[in-house]
PDB file of C-alpha atoms in Angstrom:
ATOM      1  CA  UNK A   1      14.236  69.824 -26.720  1.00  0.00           C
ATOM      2  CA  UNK A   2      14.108  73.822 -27.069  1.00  0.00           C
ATOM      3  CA  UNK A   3      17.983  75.057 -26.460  1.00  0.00           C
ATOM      4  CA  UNK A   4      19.992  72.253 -27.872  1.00  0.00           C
ATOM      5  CA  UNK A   5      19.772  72.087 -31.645  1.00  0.00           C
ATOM      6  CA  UNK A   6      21.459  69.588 -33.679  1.00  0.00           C
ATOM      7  CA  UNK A   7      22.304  69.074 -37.475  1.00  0.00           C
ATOM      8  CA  UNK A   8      21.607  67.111 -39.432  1.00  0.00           C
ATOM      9  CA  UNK A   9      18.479  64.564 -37.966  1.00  0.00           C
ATOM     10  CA  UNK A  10      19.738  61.633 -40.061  1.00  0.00           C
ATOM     11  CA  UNK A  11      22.450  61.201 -42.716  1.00  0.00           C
ATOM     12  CA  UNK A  12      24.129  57.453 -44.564  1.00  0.00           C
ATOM     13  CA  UNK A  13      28.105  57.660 -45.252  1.00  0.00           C
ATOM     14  CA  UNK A  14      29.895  55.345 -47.054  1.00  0.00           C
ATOM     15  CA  UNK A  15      33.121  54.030 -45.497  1.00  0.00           C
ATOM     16  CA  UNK A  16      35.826  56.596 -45.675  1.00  0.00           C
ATOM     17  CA  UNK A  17      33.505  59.807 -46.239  1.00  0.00           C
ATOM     18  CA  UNK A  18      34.082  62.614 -43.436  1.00  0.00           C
ATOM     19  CA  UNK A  19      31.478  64.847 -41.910  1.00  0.00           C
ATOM     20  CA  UNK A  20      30.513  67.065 -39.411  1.00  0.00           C
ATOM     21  CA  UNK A  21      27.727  67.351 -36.548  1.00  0.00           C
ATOM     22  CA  UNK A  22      26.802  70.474 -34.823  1.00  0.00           C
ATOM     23  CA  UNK A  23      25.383  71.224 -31.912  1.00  0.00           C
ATOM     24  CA  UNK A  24      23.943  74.872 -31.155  1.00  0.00           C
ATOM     25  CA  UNK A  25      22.645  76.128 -27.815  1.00  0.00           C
ATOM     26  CA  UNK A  26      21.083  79.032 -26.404  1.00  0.00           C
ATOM     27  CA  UNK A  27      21.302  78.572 -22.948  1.00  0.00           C
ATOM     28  CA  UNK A  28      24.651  79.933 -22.684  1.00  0.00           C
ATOM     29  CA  UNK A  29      25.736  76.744 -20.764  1.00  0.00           C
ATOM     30  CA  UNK A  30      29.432  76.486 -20.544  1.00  0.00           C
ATOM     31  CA  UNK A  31      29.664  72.613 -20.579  1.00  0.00           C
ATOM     32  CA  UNK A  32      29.013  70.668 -23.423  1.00  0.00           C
ATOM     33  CA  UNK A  33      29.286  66.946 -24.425  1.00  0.00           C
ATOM     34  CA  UNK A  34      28.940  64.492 -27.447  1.00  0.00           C
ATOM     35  CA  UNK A  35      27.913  60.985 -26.547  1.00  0.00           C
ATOM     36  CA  UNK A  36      27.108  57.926 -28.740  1.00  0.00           C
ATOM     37  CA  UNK A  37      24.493  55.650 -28.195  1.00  0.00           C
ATOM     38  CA  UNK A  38      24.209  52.266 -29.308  1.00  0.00           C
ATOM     39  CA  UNK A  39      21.590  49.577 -28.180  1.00  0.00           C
ATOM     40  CA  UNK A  40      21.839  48.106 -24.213  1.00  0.00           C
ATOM     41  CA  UNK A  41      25.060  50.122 -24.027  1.00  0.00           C
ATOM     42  CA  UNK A  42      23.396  53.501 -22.813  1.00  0.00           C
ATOM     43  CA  UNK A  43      24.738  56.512 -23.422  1.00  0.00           C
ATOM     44  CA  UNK A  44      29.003  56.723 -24.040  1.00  0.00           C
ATOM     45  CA  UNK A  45      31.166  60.331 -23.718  1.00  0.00           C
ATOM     46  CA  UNK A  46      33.511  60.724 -26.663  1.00  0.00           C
ATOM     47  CA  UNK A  47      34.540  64.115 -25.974  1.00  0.00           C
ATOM     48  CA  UNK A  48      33.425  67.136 -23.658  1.00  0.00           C
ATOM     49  CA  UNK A  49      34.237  70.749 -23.336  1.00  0.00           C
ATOM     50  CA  UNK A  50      33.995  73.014 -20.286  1.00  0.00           C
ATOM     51  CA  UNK A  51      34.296  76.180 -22.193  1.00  0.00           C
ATOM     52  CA  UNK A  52      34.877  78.094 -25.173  1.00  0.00           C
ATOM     53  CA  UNK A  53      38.518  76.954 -27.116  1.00  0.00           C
ATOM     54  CA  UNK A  54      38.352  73.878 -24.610  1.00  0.00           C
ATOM     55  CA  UNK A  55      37.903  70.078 -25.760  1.00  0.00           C
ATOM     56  CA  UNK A  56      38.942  66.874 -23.975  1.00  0.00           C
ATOM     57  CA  UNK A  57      38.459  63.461 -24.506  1.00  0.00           C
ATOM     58  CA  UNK A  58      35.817  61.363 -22.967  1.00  0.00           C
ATOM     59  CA  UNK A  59      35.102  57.610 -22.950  1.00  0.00           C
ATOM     60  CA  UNK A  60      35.642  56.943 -26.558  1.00  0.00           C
ATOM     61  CA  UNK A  61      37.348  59.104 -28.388  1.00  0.00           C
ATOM     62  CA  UNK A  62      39.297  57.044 -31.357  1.00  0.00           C
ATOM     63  CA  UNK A  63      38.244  58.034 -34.606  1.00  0.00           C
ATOM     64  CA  UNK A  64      36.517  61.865 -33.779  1.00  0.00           C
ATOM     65  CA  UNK A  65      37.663  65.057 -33.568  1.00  0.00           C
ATOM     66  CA  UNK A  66      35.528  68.010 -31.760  1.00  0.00           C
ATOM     67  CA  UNK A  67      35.953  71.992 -31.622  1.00  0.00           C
ATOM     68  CA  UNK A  68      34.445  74.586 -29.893  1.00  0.00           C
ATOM     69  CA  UNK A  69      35.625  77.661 -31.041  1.00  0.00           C
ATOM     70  CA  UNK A  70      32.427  79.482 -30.041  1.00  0.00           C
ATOM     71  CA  UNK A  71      30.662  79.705 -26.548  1.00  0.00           C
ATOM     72  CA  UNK A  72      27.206  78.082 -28.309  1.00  0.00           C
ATOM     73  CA  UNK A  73      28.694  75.420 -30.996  1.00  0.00           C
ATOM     74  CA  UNK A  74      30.171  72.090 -30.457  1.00  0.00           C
ATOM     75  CA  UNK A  75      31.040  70.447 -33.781  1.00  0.00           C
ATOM     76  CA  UNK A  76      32.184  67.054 -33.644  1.00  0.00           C
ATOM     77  CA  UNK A  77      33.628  65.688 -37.156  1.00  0.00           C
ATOM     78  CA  UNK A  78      34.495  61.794 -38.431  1.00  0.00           C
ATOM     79  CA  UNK A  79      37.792  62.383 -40.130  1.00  0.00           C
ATOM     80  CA  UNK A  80      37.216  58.771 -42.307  1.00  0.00           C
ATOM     81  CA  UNK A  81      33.820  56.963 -41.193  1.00  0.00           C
ATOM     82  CA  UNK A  82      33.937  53.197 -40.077  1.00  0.00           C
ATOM     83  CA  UNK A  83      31.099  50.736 -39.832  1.00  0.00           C
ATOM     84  CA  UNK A  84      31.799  50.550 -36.568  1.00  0.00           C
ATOM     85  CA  UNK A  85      30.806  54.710 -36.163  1.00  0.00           C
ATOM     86  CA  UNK A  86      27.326  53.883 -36.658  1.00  0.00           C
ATOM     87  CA  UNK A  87      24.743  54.833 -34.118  1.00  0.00           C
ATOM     88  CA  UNK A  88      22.878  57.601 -32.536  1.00  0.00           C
ATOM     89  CA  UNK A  89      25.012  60.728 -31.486  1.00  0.00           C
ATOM     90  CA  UNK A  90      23.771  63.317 -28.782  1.00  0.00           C
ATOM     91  CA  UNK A  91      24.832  66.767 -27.824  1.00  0.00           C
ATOM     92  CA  UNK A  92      24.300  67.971 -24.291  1.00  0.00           C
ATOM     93  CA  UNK A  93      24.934  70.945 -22.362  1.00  0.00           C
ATOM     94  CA  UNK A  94      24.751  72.008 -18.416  1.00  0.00           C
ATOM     95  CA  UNK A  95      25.537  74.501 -16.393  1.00  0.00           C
ATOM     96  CA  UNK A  96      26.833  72.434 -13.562  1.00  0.00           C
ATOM     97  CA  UNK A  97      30.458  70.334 -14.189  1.00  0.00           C
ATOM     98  CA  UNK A  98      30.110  66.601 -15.507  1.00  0.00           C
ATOM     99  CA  UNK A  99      26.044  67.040 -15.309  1.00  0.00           C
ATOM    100  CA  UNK A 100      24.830  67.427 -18.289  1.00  0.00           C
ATOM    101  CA  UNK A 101      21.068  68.676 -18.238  1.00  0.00           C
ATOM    102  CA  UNK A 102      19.813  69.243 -21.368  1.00  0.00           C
ATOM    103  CA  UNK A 103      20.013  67.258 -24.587  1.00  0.00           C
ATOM    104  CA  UNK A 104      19.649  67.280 -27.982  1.00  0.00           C
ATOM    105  CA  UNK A 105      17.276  64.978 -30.147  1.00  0.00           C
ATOM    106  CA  UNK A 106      20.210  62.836 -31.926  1.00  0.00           C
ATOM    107  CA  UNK A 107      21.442  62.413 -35.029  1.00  0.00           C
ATOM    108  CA  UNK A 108      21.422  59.334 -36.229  1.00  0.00           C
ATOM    109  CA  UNK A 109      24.220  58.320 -38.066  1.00  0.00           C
ATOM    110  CA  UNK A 110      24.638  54.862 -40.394  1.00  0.00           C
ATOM    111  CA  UNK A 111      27.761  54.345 -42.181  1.00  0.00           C
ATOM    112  CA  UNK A 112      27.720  51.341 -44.996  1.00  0.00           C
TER     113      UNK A 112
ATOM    114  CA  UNK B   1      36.201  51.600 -14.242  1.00  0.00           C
ATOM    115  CA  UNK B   2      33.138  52.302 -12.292  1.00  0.00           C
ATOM    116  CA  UNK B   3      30.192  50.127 -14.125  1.00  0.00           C
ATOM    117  CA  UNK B   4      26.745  50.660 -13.505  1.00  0.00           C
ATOM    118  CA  UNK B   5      24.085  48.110 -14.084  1.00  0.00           C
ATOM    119  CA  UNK B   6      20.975  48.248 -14.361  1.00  0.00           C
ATOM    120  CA  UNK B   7      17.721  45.645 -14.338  1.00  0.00           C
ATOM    121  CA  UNK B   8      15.315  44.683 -15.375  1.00  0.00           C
ATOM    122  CA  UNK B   9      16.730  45.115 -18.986  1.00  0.00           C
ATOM    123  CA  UNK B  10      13.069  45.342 -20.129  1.00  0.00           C
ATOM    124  CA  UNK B  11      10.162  45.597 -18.429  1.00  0.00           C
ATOM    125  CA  UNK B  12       6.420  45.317 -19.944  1.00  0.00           C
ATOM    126  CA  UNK B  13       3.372  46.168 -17.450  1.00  0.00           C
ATOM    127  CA  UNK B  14      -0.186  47.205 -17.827  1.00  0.00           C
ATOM    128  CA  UNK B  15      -1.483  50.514 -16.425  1.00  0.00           C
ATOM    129  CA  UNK B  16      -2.159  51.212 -12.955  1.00  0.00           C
ATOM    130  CA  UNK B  17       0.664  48.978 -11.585  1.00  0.00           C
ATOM    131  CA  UNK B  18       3.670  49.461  -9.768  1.00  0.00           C
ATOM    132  CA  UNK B  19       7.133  48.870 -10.498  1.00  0.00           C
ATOM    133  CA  UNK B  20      10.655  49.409  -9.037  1.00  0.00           C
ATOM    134  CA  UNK B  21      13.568  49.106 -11.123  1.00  0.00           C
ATOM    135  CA  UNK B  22      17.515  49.640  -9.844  1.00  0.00           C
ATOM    136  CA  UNK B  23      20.790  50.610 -10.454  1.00  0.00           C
ATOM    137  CA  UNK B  24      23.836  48.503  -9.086  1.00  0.00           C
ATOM    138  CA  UNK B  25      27.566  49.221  -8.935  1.00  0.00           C
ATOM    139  CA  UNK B  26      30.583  47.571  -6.668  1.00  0.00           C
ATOM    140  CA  UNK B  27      32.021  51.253  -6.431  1.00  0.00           C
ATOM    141  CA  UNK B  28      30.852  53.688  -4.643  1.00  0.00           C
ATOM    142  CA  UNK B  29      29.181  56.770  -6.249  1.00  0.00           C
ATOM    143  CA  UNK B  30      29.387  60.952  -4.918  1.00  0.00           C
ATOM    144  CA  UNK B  31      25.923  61.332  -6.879  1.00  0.00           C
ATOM    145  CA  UNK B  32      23.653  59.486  -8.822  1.00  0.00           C
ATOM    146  CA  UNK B  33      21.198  60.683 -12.091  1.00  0.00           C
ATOM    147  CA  UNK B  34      18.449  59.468 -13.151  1.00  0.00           C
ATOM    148  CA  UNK B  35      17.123  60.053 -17.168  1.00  0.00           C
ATOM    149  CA  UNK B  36      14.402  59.379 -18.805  1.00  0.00           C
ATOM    150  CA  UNK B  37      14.404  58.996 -22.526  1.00  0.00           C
ATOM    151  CA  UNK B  38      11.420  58.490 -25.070  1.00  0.00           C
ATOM    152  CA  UNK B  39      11.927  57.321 -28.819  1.00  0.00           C
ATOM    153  CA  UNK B  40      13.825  59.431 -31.311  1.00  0.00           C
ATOM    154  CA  UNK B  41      14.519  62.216 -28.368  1.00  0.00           C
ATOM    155  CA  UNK B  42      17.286  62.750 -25.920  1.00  0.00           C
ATOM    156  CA  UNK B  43      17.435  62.117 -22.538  1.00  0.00           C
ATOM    157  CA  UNK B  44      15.580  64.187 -19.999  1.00  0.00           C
ATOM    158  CA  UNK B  45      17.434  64.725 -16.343  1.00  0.00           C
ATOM    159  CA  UNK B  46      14.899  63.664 -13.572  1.00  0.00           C
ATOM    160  CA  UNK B  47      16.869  64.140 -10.466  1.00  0.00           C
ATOM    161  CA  UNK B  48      19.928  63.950  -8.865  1.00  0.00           C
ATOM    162  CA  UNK B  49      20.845  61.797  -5.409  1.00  0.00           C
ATOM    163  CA  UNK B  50      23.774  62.768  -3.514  1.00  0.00           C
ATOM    164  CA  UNK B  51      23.160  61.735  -0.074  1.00  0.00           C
ATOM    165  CA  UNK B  52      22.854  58.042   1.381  1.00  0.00           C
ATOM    166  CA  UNK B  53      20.099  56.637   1.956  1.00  0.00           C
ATOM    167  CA  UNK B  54      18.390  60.044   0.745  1.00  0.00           C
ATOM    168  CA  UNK B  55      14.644  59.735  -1.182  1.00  0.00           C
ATOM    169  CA  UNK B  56      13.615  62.045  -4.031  1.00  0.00           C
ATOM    170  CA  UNK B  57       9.998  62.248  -5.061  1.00  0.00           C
ATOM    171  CA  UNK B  58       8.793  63.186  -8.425  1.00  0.00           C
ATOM    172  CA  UNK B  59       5.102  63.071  -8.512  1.00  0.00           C
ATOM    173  CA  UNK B  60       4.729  59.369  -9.032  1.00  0.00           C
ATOM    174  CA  UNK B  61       8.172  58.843  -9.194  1.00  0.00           C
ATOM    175  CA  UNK B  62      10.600  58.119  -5.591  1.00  0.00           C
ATOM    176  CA  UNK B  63      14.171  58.251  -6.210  1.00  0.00           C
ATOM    177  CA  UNK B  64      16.354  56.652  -3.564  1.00  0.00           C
ATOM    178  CA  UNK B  65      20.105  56.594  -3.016  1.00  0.00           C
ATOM    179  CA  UNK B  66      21.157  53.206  -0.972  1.00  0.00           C
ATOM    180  CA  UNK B  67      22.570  54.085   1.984  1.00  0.00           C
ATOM    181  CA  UNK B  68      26.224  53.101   0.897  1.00  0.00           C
ATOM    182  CA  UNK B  69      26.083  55.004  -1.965  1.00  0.00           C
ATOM    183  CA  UNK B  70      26.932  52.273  -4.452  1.00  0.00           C
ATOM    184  CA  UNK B  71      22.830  51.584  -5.911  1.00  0.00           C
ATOM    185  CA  UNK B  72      20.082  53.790  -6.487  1.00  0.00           C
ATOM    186  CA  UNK B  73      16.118  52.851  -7.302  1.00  0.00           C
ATOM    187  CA  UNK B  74      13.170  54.475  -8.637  1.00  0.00           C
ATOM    188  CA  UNK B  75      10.099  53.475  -7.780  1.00  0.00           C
ATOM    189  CA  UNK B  76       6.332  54.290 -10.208  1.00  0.00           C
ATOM    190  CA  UNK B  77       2.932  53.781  -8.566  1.00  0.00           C
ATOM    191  CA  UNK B  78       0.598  54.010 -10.596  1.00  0.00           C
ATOM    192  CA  UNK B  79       2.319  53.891 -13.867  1.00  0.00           C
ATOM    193  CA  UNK B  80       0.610  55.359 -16.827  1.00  0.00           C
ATOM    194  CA  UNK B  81       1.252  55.007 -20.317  1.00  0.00           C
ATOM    195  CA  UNK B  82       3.158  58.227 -20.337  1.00  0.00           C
ATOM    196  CA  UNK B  83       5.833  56.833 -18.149  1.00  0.00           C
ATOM    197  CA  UNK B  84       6.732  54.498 -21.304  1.00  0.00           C
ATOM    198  CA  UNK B  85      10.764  54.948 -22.094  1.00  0.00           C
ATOM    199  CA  UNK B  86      14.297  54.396 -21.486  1.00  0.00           C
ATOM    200  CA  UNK B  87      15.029  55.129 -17.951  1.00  0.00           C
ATOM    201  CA  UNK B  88      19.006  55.412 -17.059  1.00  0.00           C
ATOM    202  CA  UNK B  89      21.129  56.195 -14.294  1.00  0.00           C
ATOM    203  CA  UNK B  90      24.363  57.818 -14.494  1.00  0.00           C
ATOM    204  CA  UNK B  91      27.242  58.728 -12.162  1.00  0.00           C
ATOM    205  CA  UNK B  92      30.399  60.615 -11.894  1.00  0.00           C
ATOM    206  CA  UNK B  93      33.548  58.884 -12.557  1.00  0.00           C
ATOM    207  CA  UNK B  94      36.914  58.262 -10.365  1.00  0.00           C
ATOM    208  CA  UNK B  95      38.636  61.357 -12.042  1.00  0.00           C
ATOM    209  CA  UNK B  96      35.027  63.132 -11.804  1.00  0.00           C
ATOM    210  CA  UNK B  97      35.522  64.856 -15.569  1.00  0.00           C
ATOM    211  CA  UNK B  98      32.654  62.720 -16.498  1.00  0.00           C
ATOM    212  CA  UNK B  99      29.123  60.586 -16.054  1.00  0.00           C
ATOM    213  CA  UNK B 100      28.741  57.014 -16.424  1.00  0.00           C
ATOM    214  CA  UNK B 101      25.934  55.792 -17.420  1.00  0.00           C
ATOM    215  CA  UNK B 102      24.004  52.571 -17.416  1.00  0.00           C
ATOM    216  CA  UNK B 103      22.609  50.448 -19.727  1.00  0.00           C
ATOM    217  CA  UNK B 104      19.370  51.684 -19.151  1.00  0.00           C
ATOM    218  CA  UNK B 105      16.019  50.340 -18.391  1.00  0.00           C
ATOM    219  CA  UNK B 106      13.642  50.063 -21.137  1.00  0.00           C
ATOM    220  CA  UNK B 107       9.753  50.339 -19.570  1.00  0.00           C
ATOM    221  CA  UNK B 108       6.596  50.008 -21.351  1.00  0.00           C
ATOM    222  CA  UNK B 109       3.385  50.353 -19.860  1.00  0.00           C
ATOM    223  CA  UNK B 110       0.426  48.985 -21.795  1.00  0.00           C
ATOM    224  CA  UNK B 111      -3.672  50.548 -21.750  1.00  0.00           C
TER     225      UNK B 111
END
C-alpha cells in the first residue's frame, strides 16, 4: 500500500513491556486513524486524529496512547502490554472526515 | 451503538459463479463503505453509497444501498479467483467522528 508506511511488520512483547507503532504517510492527508483487528470482529477505532497536534479517542481506547505531533506521523504507544492487546493494528489516512481511504499493511502485534 | 452485520460469515464458491453477500443494521446509515481486504494487507476502499436505493458498479462488482438506508449488498458475477478476501462494510456513527465497521465477509473462490 504505497503512502501509508508502518513500523515494525511484526514484533512479541512480554506482559508489561511498552512500545511504539508508527505510521508515516505521504499523501499529506490530514485524517488519520489506528484500528485493531481481531478475528470476526472487523476492524475497531482506538484513536483518530484530524490534524496535526490533534488526537481523540475512538472505539477502544483503554490501554493506548497516540500523538501526532507532525502532519505525516501517527505513533500510537502501549504504555504496559496486556494479553488482551494482541492482534493486528492498522494505520489509515483520508482526505475526507471519518473516511478513511488508504491503509497500511498491519503490524501484527502478540503479547505473551 | 449502531451495529452492522454482515453474512454469510464465510463463503466458499468455485469460479465463474455468482454471489451476493449483505450488510444489515436496525439504524439507519448517512453512507455506507465497502472494503476489500486480502491476507497480510490492509483494507482497500471500493466505494461509497450515500443515497437510497442508489447502485454502484465496479466492473464485476454492483454496490447497492437499500432504499431505507439501513442495509447495503454487493453483488460478483462472474467471480474469479482474484476476488478471494475479506469484504467489509462500514458506516458513520451517531456522533459521525467515526466508521463502524462490520464483521466482515470472508470469500473464497476456488479454480
Amino acid at each position: 500500500n504505497a503512502g501509508v508506511t508502518q513500523t515494525p511488520k511484526f514484533r512479541v512483547l512480554k506482559t508489561g513491556q511498552s512500545m511504539t507503532l508508527l505510521c508515516a504517510q505521504d499523501m499529506n492527508h490530514e485524517y488519520m486513524y489506528w484500528y485493531r483487528q481481531d478475528p470476526g470482529m472487523g476492524l475497531r477505532l482506538i484513536h483518530y486524529s484530524v490534524g496535526e497536534g490533534t488526537t481523540a479517542k475512538g472505539e477502544v481506547p483503554d490501554g493506548y496512547n497516540v500523538s501526532r505531533l507532525k502532519k505525516q506521523n501517527f505513533l500510537l504507544g502501549l504504555e504496559s502490554a496486556a494479553p488482551s492487546q494482541t492482534s493486528v493494528y492498522f494505520c489509515a489516512t483520508g482526505s475526507i472526515r471519518r473516511q478513511p481511504q488508504h491503509f497500511g499493511d498491519g503490524t501484527r502485534l502478540s503479547i505473551l | 451503538t449502531q451495529l452492522l452485520e454482515q453474512s454469510p460469515q464465510f463463503l466458499s464458491i468455485q469460479e465463474g459463479e455468482n454471489l451476493t453477500v449483505y450488510c444489515n443494521s436496525s439504524s439507519v446509515f448517512s453512507s455506507l463503505q465497502w472494503y476489500r481486504q486480502e491476507p497480510g494487507e490492509g483494507p482497500v476502499l471500493l466505494v461509497t453509497v450515500v443515497t437510497g436505493g442508489e447502485v454502484k458498479k465496479l466492473k464485476r462488482l454492483t454496490f447497492q444501498f437499500g432504499d431505507a438506508r439501513k442495509d447495503s449488498s454487493l453483488h460478483i458475477t462472474a467471480a474469479q479467483t482474484g476476488d478471494t478476501g475479506l469484504y467489509l462494510c462500514a458506516g458513520p456513527n451517531n456522533a459521525g467522528n467515526m466508521l463502524t465497521f462490520g464483521g466482515g465477509t470472508r470469500l473464497m473462490v476456488k479454480p
